[in-house]
Coordinates of C-alpha atoms in Angstrom, one line a residue:
M9 CA -12.7 19.2 -21.6
R10 CA -15.1 22.1 -21.9
L11 CA -18.0 23.5 -23.9
I12 CA -16.9 26.9 -25.3
N13 CA -17.8 29.7 -27.5
K14 CA -15.6 32.2 -29.3
N15 CA -16.0 34.9 -26.7
I16 CA -14.3 32.9 -23.9
Q17 CA -11.7 31.0 -26.1
N18 CA -9.0 33.7 -25.7
V19 CA -9.5 34.0 -22.0
I20 CA -9.1 30.2 -21.6
V21 CA -5.8 30.3 -23.5
I22 CA -4.5 33.2 -21.4
L23 CA -5.4 31.5 -18.1
F24 CA -3.8 28.2 -19.3
V25 CA -0.5 29.8 -20.3
G26 CA -0.5 31.8 -17.0
T27 CA -1.0 28.7 -14.9
L28 CA 1.9 27.0 -16.6
S29 CA 4.1 30.0 -16.0
L30 CA 3.3 30.1 -12.3
F31 CA 4.0 26.4 -11.9
G32 CA 7.3 26.8 -13.7
Q33 CA 8.2 29.6 -11.4
S34 CA 7.5 27.5 -8.4
I35 CA 10.3 25.1 -9.3
K36 CA 12.6 27.0 -11.6
S37 CA 16.0 28.2 -10.3
D38 CA 17.3 31.7 -10.9
K39 CA 20.6 32.6 -12.5
N40 CA 22.4 31.7 -9.3
G41 CA 20.6 28.4 -8.9
R42 CA 17.6 28.8 -6.7
K43 CA 17.2 26.2 -4.0
I44 CA 14.5 23.6 -4.8
P45 CA 12.7 21.6 -2.0
N46 CA 13.7 17.9 -1.9
E47 CA 11.4 15.0 -1.0
K48 CA 12.0 11.9 1.0
I49 CA 9.9 8.8 1.2
F50 CA 9.3 6.7 4.3
V51 CA 7.6 3.3 4.1
H52 CA 5.9 1.6 7.1
Y53 CA 5.5 -2.1 6.3
N54 CA 4.1 -4.9 8.4
S55 CA 7.1 -7.2 8.7
T56 CA 10.7 -7.6 7.7
L57 CA 10.2 -11.4 7.6
L58 CA 7.5 -12.9 5.3
F59 CA 6.7 -16.4 4.0
A60 CA 5.4 -17.4 0.6
G61 CA 1.6 -17.2 1.0
E62 CA 1.7 -14.0 3.1
Y63 CA 1.0 -10.4 2.3
L64 CA 3.4 -7.5 2.4
L65 CA 1.4 -4.5 3.6
Y66 CA 2.8 -1.0 3.4
K67 CA 2.0 2.7 3.6
V68 CA 4.1 5.4 1.8
Y69 CA 4.7 8.8 3.4
N70 CA 6.0 11.7 1.3
L71 CA 7.9 14.4 3.2
N72 CA 10.1 17.4 2.8
H73 CA 12.1 19.2 5.4
K74 CA 9.1 21.2 6.6
G75 CA 6.6 18.3 6.9
L76 CA 4.3 16.3 4.8
S77 CA 5.0 17.1 1.1
N78 CA 2.2 17.6 -1.5
L79 CA 4.6 18.1 -4.4
S80 CA 4.5 14.6 -5.9
K81 CA 1.2 12.8 -6.3
I82 CA 2.7 9.5 -7.4
A83 CA 5.3 7.3 -5.6
Y84 CA 7.0 4.1 -6.8
V85 CA 7.7 1.0 -4.7
E86 CA 9.8 -1.9 -5.8
L87 CA 11.0 -5.2 -4.2
V88 CA 14.5 -6.1 -5.4
G89 CA 16.3 -9.4 -4.8
E90 CA 20.0 -10.1 -4.4
D91 CA 20.2 -11.2 -8.0
M92 CA 18.9 -7.7 -9.0
E93 CA 15.6 -9.2 -10.2
I94 CA 12.6 -7.0 -9.5
V95 CA 9.8 -9.0 -7.8
F96 CA 7.3 -6.2 -8.2
K97 CA 7.1 -2.5 -9.1
H98 CA 4.1 -0.6 -7.9
K99 CA 2.8 2.9 -8.7
V100 CA 1.1 4.4 -5.7
R101 CA -1.2 7.4 -5.9
L102 CA -0.5 9.9 -3.1
E103 CA -3.4 11.7 -1.4
N104 CA -2.6 14.1 1.4
S105 CA 1.0 13.1 1.1
A106 CA 0.4 9.4 1.6
G107 CA -0.6 6.2 -0.2
Q108 CA -1.0 2.5 0.4
G109 CA -0.3 -0.9 -1.2
D110 CA 0.2 -4.6 -0.7
F111 CA 1.7 -7.6 -2.4
F112 CA 0.9 -11.3 -2.0
I113 CA 4.2 -13.3 -1.9
P114 CA 3.7 -16.1 -4.5
S115 CA 5.4 -19.5 -4.4
T116 CA 7.5 -18.4 -7.4
V117 CA 9.6 -16.0 -5.2
K118 CA 12.8 -17.5 -4.0
S119 CA 13.9 -17.6 -0.4
G120 CA 16.4 -14.8 0.2
N121 CA 17.2 -11.3 1.2
Y122 CA 15.3 -8.4 -0.5
K123 CA 15.2 -4.6 -0.5
L124 CA 12.0 -2.6 -0.4
I125 CA 12.8 0.5 -2.5
A126 CA 10.5 3.6 -2.7
Y127 CA 10.9 7.0 -4.4
T128 CA 9.2 9.7 -6.5
K129 CA 10.2 10.8 -9.9
W130 CA 11.3 14.1 -8.4
M131 CA 13.8 12.2 -6.2
R132 CA 15.4 10.6 -9.3
N133 CA 17.1 14.0 -9.9
G134 CA 19.3 13.2 -6.9
S135 CA 21.2 10.1 -5.8
E136 CA 19.6 6.7 -5.7
N137 CA 21.1 6.4 -2.2
D138 CA 18.5 8.9 -1.1
F139 CA 15.7 6.5 -1.9
F140 CA 13.9 4.7 0.9
Q141 CA 15.5 1.2 1.5
G142 CA 13.9 -1.3 3.8
E143 CA 15.1 -4.9 4.6
I144 CA 12.8 -7.9 3.9
A145 CA 13.7 -11.6 4.3
I146 CA 11.5 -14.1 2.5
I147 CA 11.2 -17.8 3.3
N148 CA 9.7 -20.0 0.6
P149 CA 9.4 -23.6 1.9
Y150 CA 7.7 -24.7 -1.4
Q151 CA 11.1 -24.6 -3.2
S152 CA 13.9 -27.0 -2.6
D153 CA 16.7 -24.5 -3.1
Q154 CA 17.3 -22.6 0.1
K155 CA 21.0 -21.8 -0.4
N156 CA 20.3 -18.0 -0.2
I157 CA 19.3 -18.2 3.5
L158 CA 20.5 -21.6 4.8
K159 CA 23.3 -21.3 7.4
D160 CA 25.8 -24.1 7.7
S161 CA 25.9 -24.2 11.5
S162 CA 23.0 -24.4 14.0
N163 CA 24.2 -21.3 15.8
I164 CA 21.3 -18.9 15.0
S165 CA 19.6 -16.4 17.3
T166 CA 16.1 -17.0 18.4
R167 CA 13.8 -14.9 20.6
S168 CA 12.4 -15.9 24.0
V169 CA 9.4 -14.3 25.7
A170 CA 9.8 -13.6 29.4
L171 CA 6.7 -13.3 31.6
N172 CA 6.3 -12.2 35.2
P173 CA 4.7 -15.4 36.6
N174 CA 2.7 -13.5 39.1
K175 CA 1.1 -10.6 37.1
K176 CA 1.8 -12.0 33.6
K177 CA 3.1 -8.6 32.5
L178 CA 5.5 -8.6 29.6
S179 CA 9.1 -7.8 30.5
I180 CA 9.4 -5.6 27.4
P181 CA 8.0 -2.1 28.0
E182 CA 6.4 0.3 25.6
V183 CA 9.0 2.1 23.4
G184 CA 8.8 5.1 21.1
N185 CA 7.4 8.6 21.1
S186 CA 6.8 10.0 24.7
S187 CA 4.0 12.3 23.5
V188 CA 1.9 9.4 22.1
K189 CA 0.8 6.6 24.5
I190 CA -0.8 3.3 23.9
H191 CA -3.0 1.9 26.6
F192 CA -4.2 -1.8 26.7
E193 CA -6.9 -3.1 29.1
Q194 CA -4.5 -5.9 29.9
D195 CA -1.2 -7.4 28.6
A196 CA -2.5 -11.0 28.0
F197 CA -5.6 -12.1 26.1
K198 CA -7.3 -15.3 25.2
R199 CA -7.7 -16.6 21.7
R200 CA -10.4 -14.9 19.6
A201 CA -10.7 -12.2 22.2
K202 CA -11.6 -8.6 21.7
V203 CA -8.7 -6.2 22.2
S204 CA -9.4 -2.6 22.7
L205 CA -6.4 -0.2 22.7
R206 CA -6.5 3.5 23.3
I207 CA -4.1 5.9 21.6
E208 CA -3.5 9.0 23.6
D209 CA -1.9 12.2 22.2
V210 CA -0.5 13.7 25.4
S211 CA 0.7 16.9 23.8
D212 CA -2.2 17.4 21.3
L213 CA 0.4 18.0 18.6
Y214 CA -0.4 15.0 16.5
T215 CA -4.1 15.2 15.9
N216 CA -3.4 16.5 12.4
G217 CA -1.2 14.1 10.5
S218 CA -1.0 10.7 8.8
Y219 CA -0.5 7.4 10.6
S220 CA -0.6 3.6 10.1
I221 CA -0.9 0.8 12.6
S222 CA 0.1 -2.9 12.4
V223 CA -0.5 -5.7 14.9
R224 CA 1.4 -8.8 14.1
N225 CA 2.7 -12.0 15.7
M226 CA 6.4 -11.6 16.8
D227 CA 8.6 -14.1 15.0
T228 CA 10.6 -16.4 17.2
I229 CA 13.6 -16.2 14.8
K230 CA 15.8 -13.1 14.8
K231 CA 15.0 -11.0 11.7
P232 CA 16.1 -7.6 10.2
Q233 CA 15.1 -4.6 12.2
P234 CA 12.8 -2.2 10.4
L235 CA 13.5 1.5 10.1
S236 CA 11.3 3.6 12.4
S237 CA 9.9 7.0 11.4
E238 CA 11.9 8.6 14.2
T239 CA 15.2 7.1 13.1
F240 CA 14.3 8.0 9.5
K241 CA 13.7 11.7 10.4
E242 CA 16.9 11.8 12.5
S243 CA 19.0 10.6 9.5
W244 CA 17.7 13.5 7.3
G245 CA 20.2 16.3 7.8
E246 CA 20.1 19.9 6.6
E247 CA 22.1 19.0 3.5
H248 CA 19.1 17.0 2.3
E249 CA 16.6 19.9 2.7
T250 CA 17.1 21.6 -0.7
S251 CA 18.9 21.2 -4.0
N252 CA 20.8 23.8 -6.0
T253 CA 20.1 22.0 -9.3
K254 CA 19.0 24.4 -12.0
I255 CA 15.8 23.7 -13.9
E256 CA 17.6 23.1 -17.2
N257 CA 19.6 20.3 -15.6
L258 CA 16.6 18.4 -14.2
M259 CA 15.9 15.1 -15.8
Y260 CA 12.6 14.5 -14.1
L261 CA 9.8 16.9 -13.2
P262 CA 7.6 16.2 -10.2
E263 CA 4.3 14.5 -10.9
Y264 CA 2.5 17.4 -9.3
R265 CA -0.9 16.9 -10.9
G266 CA -0.9 13.2 -11.2
E267 CA 0.6 10.5 -13.5
Y268 CA 2.9 12.0 -16.1
I269 CA 2.5 10.8 -19.7
S270 CA 5.1 12.0 -22.3
G271 CA 6.5 11.2 -25.7
R272 CA 7.4 12.7 -29.0
I273 CA 6.5 12.7 -32.7
Y274 CA 8.9 12.7 -35.6
S275 CA 8.8 12.5 -39.4
E276 CA 11.1 11.0 -42.0
D277 CA 10.1 13.9 -44.2
S278 CA 12.4 16.8 -43.4
T279 CA 9.8 19.3 -44.7
M280 CA 7.3 18.4 -42.0
S281 CA 7.4 20.5 -38.9
V282 CA 6.9 18.7 -35.6
E283 CA 5.9 21.8 -33.7
S284 CA 2.3 22.6 -32.7
E285 CA 0.9 19.3 -33.9
K286 CA -2.0 17.9 -31.9
V287 CA -1.8 14.6 -30.1
A288 CA -4.8 12.8 -28.6
I289 CA -4.6 10.4 -25.6
S290 CA -7.6 8.1 -25.0
I291 CA -8.2 5.8 -22.1
P292 CA -11.5 3.9 -22.5
E293 CA -13.4 2.9 -19.4
E294 CA -16.6 0.8 -18.7
N295 CA -18.9 3.8 -18.4
G296 CA -16.8 6.7 -19.5
Y297 CA -13.4 7.6 -20.9
V298 CA -10.4 9.8 -20.4
L299 CA -9.4 12.1 -23.3
K300 CA -6.5 14.5 -23.5
V301 CA -5.4 16.6 -26.5
V302 CA -2.0 18.3 -26.2
A303 CA 0.2 20.2 -28.6
T304 CA 3.9 19.4 -29.4
D305 CA 6.8 21.7 -28.8
K306 CA 9.4 22.7 -31.3
N307 CA 11.2 19.3 -30.8
G308 CA 8.0 17.3 -31.2
M309 CA 7.8 16.6 -27.5
F310 CA 4.4 16.3 -25.8
S311 CA 3.2 15.6 -22.2
T312 CA 0.1 15.6 -20.0
N313 CA -1.0 14.5 -16.6
L314 CA -3.7 12.1 -15.5
E315 CA -5.1 13.9 -12.5
K316 CA -8.0 11.6 -11.6
E317 CA -8.3 7.9 -10.8
Y318 CA -9.4 5.9 -13.7
S319 CA -10.3 2.2 -14.3
G320 CA -9.1 1.8 -17.9
T321 CA -6.3 -0.6 -18.6
K322 CA -5.3 0.6 -22.2
M323 CA -4.2 3.9 -23.6
V324 CA -4.3 4.9 -27.3
V325 CA -2.1 7.8 -28.4
Q326 CA -2.4 9.3 -31.9
V327 CA -1.4 12.3 -34.0
L328 CA -4.4 14.3 -35.1
G329 CA -5.0 16.0 -38.5
E330 CA -4.9 15.3 -42.2
N331 CA -1.1 14.9 -42.3
R332 CA -1.1 12.4 -39.3
K333 CA 0.2 9.5 -41.4
K334 CA 3.4 11.5 -42.2
Y335 CA 4.4 11.3 -38.5
K336 CA 5.5 8.5 -36.2
I337 CA 4.9 8.5 -32.5
A338 CA 7.1 7.2 -29.6
L339 CA 6.1 7.1 -25.9
D340 CA 8.5 7.6 -23.1
G341 CA 8.9 4.5 -21.0
E342 CA 9.8 3.8 -17.4
T343 CA 13.6 3.8 -17.2
A344 CA 15.2 1.1 -15.0
L345 CA 17.2 2.0 -12.0
D346 CA 20.8 0.8 -11.2
Y347 CA 20.7 -1.3 -8.1
S348 CA 24.2 -2.7 -8.4
D349 CA 25.4 -0.8 -5.3
L350 CA 22.7 -2.2 -3.0
V351 CA 24.0 -4.0 0.1
F352 CA 21.7 -6.7 1.3
N353 CA 21.1 -8.0 4.8
R354 CA 22.5 -11.5 5.7
F355 CA 19.4 -13.2 7.1
K356 CA 20.0 -16.9 7.6
I357 CA 18.1 -20.0 8.9
T358 CA 19.1 -23.4 10.2
P359 CA 17.4 -26.8 9.9
K360 CA 16.5 -26.7 13.6
I361 CA 13.6 -24.3 12.9
K362 CA 12.1 -26.7 10.3
D363 CA 9.1 -27.5 12.5
M364 CA 8.3 -23.8 12.9
I365 CA 8.5 -23.2 9.2
V366 CA 6.3 -26.2 8.4
E367 CA 3.7 -25.2 11.0
R368 CA 3.5 -21.6 9.7
S369 CA 3.3 -22.7 6.1
V370 CA 0.4 -25.0 6.9
H371 CA -1.4 -22.1 8.7
N372 CA -0.9 -19.9 5.7
Q373 CA -2.3 -22.4 3.4
I374 CA -5.4 -22.8 5.5
E375 CA -5.9 -19.1 5.8
N376 CA -5.6 -18.6 2.1
G377 CA -8.1 -21.4 1.6
Y378 CA -10.6 -19.2 3.5
F379 CA -9.9 -16.1 1.4
S380 CA -13.3 -16.2 -0.4
I381 CA -15.0 -15.7 3.0
K382 CA -12.4 -13.3 4.4
P383 CA -11.8 -11.1 1.3
D384 CA -10.3 -7.7 1.2
S385 CA -12.4 -5.3 -0.9
I386 CA -11.2 -2.9 -3.6
K387 CA -12.7 0.5 -3.3
P388 CA -14.6 1.3 -6.6
I389 CA -13.3 3.9 -9.0
H390 CA -16.0 6.2 -10.3
A391 CA -15.9 6.4 -14.1
I392 CA -14.7 9.7 -15.5
V393 CA -17.9 11.0 -17.1
P394 CA -17.6 13.9 -19.6
N395 CA -19.2 17.1 -18.5
Y396 CA -21.5 17.1 -21.5
Q397 CA -23.1 13.7 -20.5
G398 CA -26.4 15.2 -19.5
M399 CA -26.7 17.3 -22.7
L400 CA -26.4 14.5 -25.2
Y401 CA -29.2 13.5 -27.6
T402 CA -29.1 9.7 -27.4
Y403 CA -30.6 7.0 -29.7
N404 CA -30.7 3.5 -28.3
L405 CA -30.8 1.5 -31.6
D406 CA -32.9 -1.3 -30.1
D407 CA -35.8 1.1 -30.0
Y408 CA -35.7 1.6 -33.7
T409 CA -35.7 -0.4 -36.9
R410 CA -32.2 -1.7 -37.4
F411 CA -30.3 -0.8 -40.6
S412 CA -27.2 -2.3 -42.1
T413 CA -24.6 0.5 -41.6
V414 CA -24.1 3.4 -39.3
G415 CA -24.4 5.7 -42.4
E416 CA -27.8 4.3 -43.2
T417 CA -28.8 4.7 -39.6
L418 CA -27.9 8.4 -39.7
V419 CA -30.2 8.9 -42.7
E420 CA -33.1 6.9 -41.4
V421 CA -33.0 7.4 -37.6
V422 CA -30.6 10.0 -36.3
E423 CA -31.5 13.6 -36.9
L424 CA -29.1 16.6 -37.1
V425 CA -26.1 14.3 -37.9
W426 CA -25.1 13.5 -41.4
A427 CA -22.1 12.5 -43.6
K428 CA -20.3 14.9 -45.9
R429 CA -18.2 13.8 -48.9
I430 CA -14.6 15.3 -48.7
G431 CA -12.9 13.2 -51.4
Q432 CA -13.2 10.2 -53.5
D433 CA -14.8 7.5 -51.3
E434 CA -14.0 9.6 -48.2
Y435 CA -16.5 11.1 -45.8
T436 CA -16.7 13.0 -42.6
F437 CA -19.4 13.4 -40.0
Q438 CA -21.2 16.7 -39.6
I439 CA -23.3 17.8 -36.6
K440 CA -25.7 20.7 -36.8
E441 CA -24.7 23.5 -34.5
N442 CA -27.2 25.1 -32.1
D443 CA -29.4 27.8 -33.5
Y444 CA -28.0 30.3 -31.0
D445 CA -24.4 29.6 -32.0
F446 CA -23.6 32.6 -34.3
Y447 CA -20.0 31.6 -34.8
T448 CA -19.4 28.7 -37.1
S449 CA -16.4 27.4 -39.0
P450 CA -16.1 24.6 -41.4
D451 CA -12.6 24.0 -40.1
F452 CA -13.9 22.6 -36.8
P453 CA -14.5 18.9 -37.2
P454 CA -16.7 16.9 -34.8
L455 CA -15.2 14.9 -32.0
I456 CA -15.9 11.2 -32.7
I457 CA -15.6 8.8 -29.7
V458 CA -16.2 5.1 -30.3
D459 CA -16.0 2.8 -27.2
G460 CA -14.1 5.5 -25.4
I461 CA -11.4 6.1 -28.1
L462 CA -11.1 9.0 -30.4
V463 CA -11.7 7.9 -34.0
Q464 CA -10.4 9.9 -37.0
N465 CA -11.4 7.6 -39.9
H466 CA -15.0 8.6 -40.3
T467 CA -15.5 6.6 -43.5
H468 CA -14.9 3.2 -41.9
L469 CA -17.3 4.1 -39.1
L470 CA -20.0 5.1 -41.5
Q471 CA -19.6 1.6 -43.2
Y472 CA -19.6 -0.2 -39.9
N473 CA -22.3 -2.8 -39.2
A474 CA -24.9 -1.0 -37.2
R475 CA -26.2 -4.3 -35.8
N476 CA -23.2 -4.2 -33.5
V477 CA -24.0 -0.7 -32.2
K478 CA -25.8 -0.2 -29.0
S479 CA -26.3 3.5 -29.1
I480 CA -25.5 6.7 -30.9
S481 CA -25.4 10.0 -29.0
F482 CA -24.3 13.5 -30.0
L483 CA -23.8 17.0 -28.7
R484 CA -24.4 20.1 -30.8
D485 CA -22.3 22.6 -28.9
K486 CA -18.7 23.4 -29.7
Y487 CA -16.4 21.5 -27.5
I488 CA -12.7 22.1 -26.5
V489 CA -10.2 19.5 -25.4
G490 CA -6.8 21.1 -24.6
P491 CA -5.8 23.2 -27.6
K492 CA -8.3 21.5 -30.0
I493 CA -11.8 22.8 -30.8
F494 CA -14.5 20.5 -32.2
Q495 CA -18.0 21.3 -33.7
G496 CA -20.0 18.9 -31.6
V497 CA -19.4 15.4 -30.2
L498 CA -20.6 12.1 -31.6
V499 CA -20.4 9.1 -29.2
V500 CA -20.9 5.6 -30.5
E501 CA -21.1 2.6 -28.2
T502 CA -20.9 -0.9 -29.6
I503 CA -22.6 -3.8 -27.9
D504 CA -19.4 -5.7 -27.1
K505 CA -17.2 -2.6 -26.9
D506 CA -14.9 -4.1 -29.5
Y507 CA -14.7 -1.5 -32.3
V508 CA -11.3 -1.6 -34.0
S509 CA -10.3 0.9 -36.8
P510 CA -8.7 -1.1 -39.6
Y511 CA -6.4 1.8 -40.6
G512 CA -3.4 1.8 -38.3
G513 CA 0.0 3.3 -38.9
E514 CA 2.9 4.5 -36.9
H515 CA 1.1 7.8 -36.1
R516 CA -1.0 5.7 -33.7
T517 CA 0.1 3.5 -30.9
S518 CA -1.5 1.7 -27.9
M519 CA -0.1 0.3 -24.7
E520 CA -1.2 -1.4 -21.5
L521 CA -1.1 1.1 -18.7
F522 CA 1.1 0.8 -15.6
R523 CA -1.7 2.0 -13.3
P524 CA -1.5 3.1 -9.7
L525 CA -2.7 0.4 -7.3
P526 CA -6.4 0.5 -6.4
K527 CA -7.4 1.5 -2.9
K528 CA -8.3 -1.4 -0.6
S529 CA -10.4 -1.9 2.5
Y530 CA -8.8 -4.7 4.4
Y531 CA -10.8 -7.6 5.9
Y532 CA -11.6 -7.0 9.6
Q533 CA -12.2 -10.2 11.6
E534 CA -14.9 -9.9 14.3
Y535 CA -16.3 -12.2 16.8
G536 CA -19.6 -11.8 18.6
N537 CA -21.0 -13.4 21.8
E538 CA -19.5 -16.4 23.6
T539 CA -21.6 -18.9 21.6
D540 CA -20.1 -17.6 18.4
L541 CA -16.6 -18.1 19.8
T542 CA -17.0 -21.8 20.4
S543 CA -19.4 -22.7 17.6
D544 CA -17.6 -21.0 14.8
R545 CA -15.8 -23.8 12.9
I546 CA -13.8 -21.6 10.6
L547 CA -10.1 -21.8 11.6
D548 CA -8.4 -18.6 12.4
F549 CA -4.7 -18.7 11.7
R550 CA -4.0 -15.0 11.3
Y551 CA -0.5 -13.9 12.1
Q552 CA -1.5 -10.4 11.1
L553 CA -4.3 -9.4 13.5
Y554 CA -4.8 -5.8 12.3
W555 CA -3.6 -3.4 9.6
D556 CA -4.9 0.2 9.1
P557 CA -2.9 2.4 6.7
N558 CA -5.3 5.3 7.2
L559 CA -5.3 5.8 10.9
T560 CA -6.2 9.4 12.0
L561 CA -5.7 10.8 15.5
S562 CA -8.9 12.9 15.5
D563 CA -8.6 13.9 19.2
S564 CA -6.6 13.3 22.3
Q565 CA -8.2 9.8 22.8
N566 CA -8.5 7.4 19.9
E567 CA -9.7 3.8 20.2
V568 CA -8.7 0.8 18.0
I569 CA -10.5 -2.5 18.2
F570 CA -9.4 -5.9 16.8
Y571 CA -9.7 -9.6 17.7
T572 CA -7.0 -12.2 18.4
S573 CA -6.7 -15.4 16.4
D574 CA -6.0 -19.1 17.2
I575 CA -2.3 -18.5 17.1
P576 CA -0.8 -18.1 20.6
G577 CA 2.4 -16.2 21.3
E578 CA 3.7 -12.7 21.6
Y579 CA 2.3 -9.9 19.4
E580 CA 3.5 -6.4 18.7
M581 CA 1.5 -3.3 17.9
V582 CA 3.5 -0.8 15.8
L583 CA 2.3 2.8 15.2
E584 CA 4.2 4.9 12.7
G585 CA 3.5 8.2 11.0
F586 CA 4.0 11.9 10.9
S587 CA 2.2 15.0 12.1
S588 CA 1.3 17.7 9.5
S589 CA 4.5 19.5 10.5
G590 CA 6.6 16.4 10.0
N591 CA 7.1 15.3 13.6
P592 CA 7.6 11.6 13.6
V593 CA 5.5 9.1 15.7
S594 CA 6.9 5.7 16.4
V595 CA 5.4 3.6 19.2
K596 CA 5.7 -0.1 19.9
R597 CA 3.7 -2.1 22.4
R598 CA 3.7 -5.9 22.9
F599 CA 1.1 -8.3 24.4
M600 CA 0.5 -12.0 24.8
V601 CA -2.2 -14.3 23.3
E602 CA -2.5 -17.5 25.4

């Protein structure tokens, strides 16, 4: 969206077309089938065994054969059950080749074996076997049906923790990358104690990269083994580095600039061309809006990208122009994947671990009861404010005498904006251009935005009850959105943000958005002096002591601090990630809480 004049219009068009050509060349194959870089997704998640009432925490890494990949800006994460039912599907925004997410396991999810699936749209051009697949077992003690995980016999493996009785050192050593070391002050800690660990990059090769760290209670029951970043990288052979697929055979383009929105228009009137028609995409927000205008191709297809984060939940898409009602519009949806070939893990339990399940479930209920005082926080999304915001003339109608309609308000209150008759009982807004604007055209209509949505029916808005309107603002400059030029902008904000145009049609459609997950800052438990440790009556039954999906190794020595809880037992610290060149880091270290 830009302010323009005639002198720069042609330059903008040339640059726009040139940019598209360059992007096309970056992925297009030549006559012989130029090799195209592939992507692979790795997911580090906090546990392969979760109970109802616990959180699945995860970080997504996007890679190619050279290192971290910036090709796709969106990843998709799904949890799939043995019955092929999808528990959740997340869209994750990737920044610097990585993103994060979480999911609270509700009591409606059945006990059973599940697959955590992750991919990008670009990866859908290949085999679904190339998607990331992780094992997750879920125990839901709140449902009576446990047949999916219940084993007939009592012969089930459990873990035991071996300690050296003299030094109380764990018998399980540090495992993982030899170039990255984890140092603890000690190997055993009291409850609610401060733990300080130091991450050392011995080789100085990993200071630039993306990492995540999880500290969690070790389950006493044998569970599925997670895939480490090192094992993941080893499994990616040279045959996966590139693809010979030609551009004309691709089903999915990479979401290189952000979320990809597409659809098509069509007409039952064979004389109506579907080429070069303008389509507007509006996403209203609390204090701003997203607006895109795109042109259709010869087949009526259109597409755009949502590059920035947004807070709106609804999208309105409509064909623009006088002939808009002769067209119908259809948006492309998310196509389902075929998971019929998935092979699930065989995690089982026996009645002998009933007491452990009951105890952990009680702990989870107590922890969830304290959620209001131990909340995670969602990082705010800044509203997308139009670049003309500071140039608007604004009338707050509470400062003036109220009139019945918007049309009357224009006559009595608002200067430089008026209504022009264009037909019987049909009107359009007009905005006076600036005095220095020597190029004018009656063919340029004004852009009308009401509550963040582009409005084409000016007549109804002129008749709208002005007592419901909070403010009227306008811009006198010409304004360009995509291929569409407008003579000025009129912005109307209603008091309740509930304006609805009564004239619908199949040229206009709306839908709830499948948005990327918001970024979160996870709750960090701290304890102060010795008095606080004993007087604090808030129970602390955390099994997950620490989770940081945005860990950076800024130098050779990096410190991580967290506090233990009231749950004794063995805990494991897991560090996963990749350097900027794609070298994997996978380090595990265990300690005791007594």
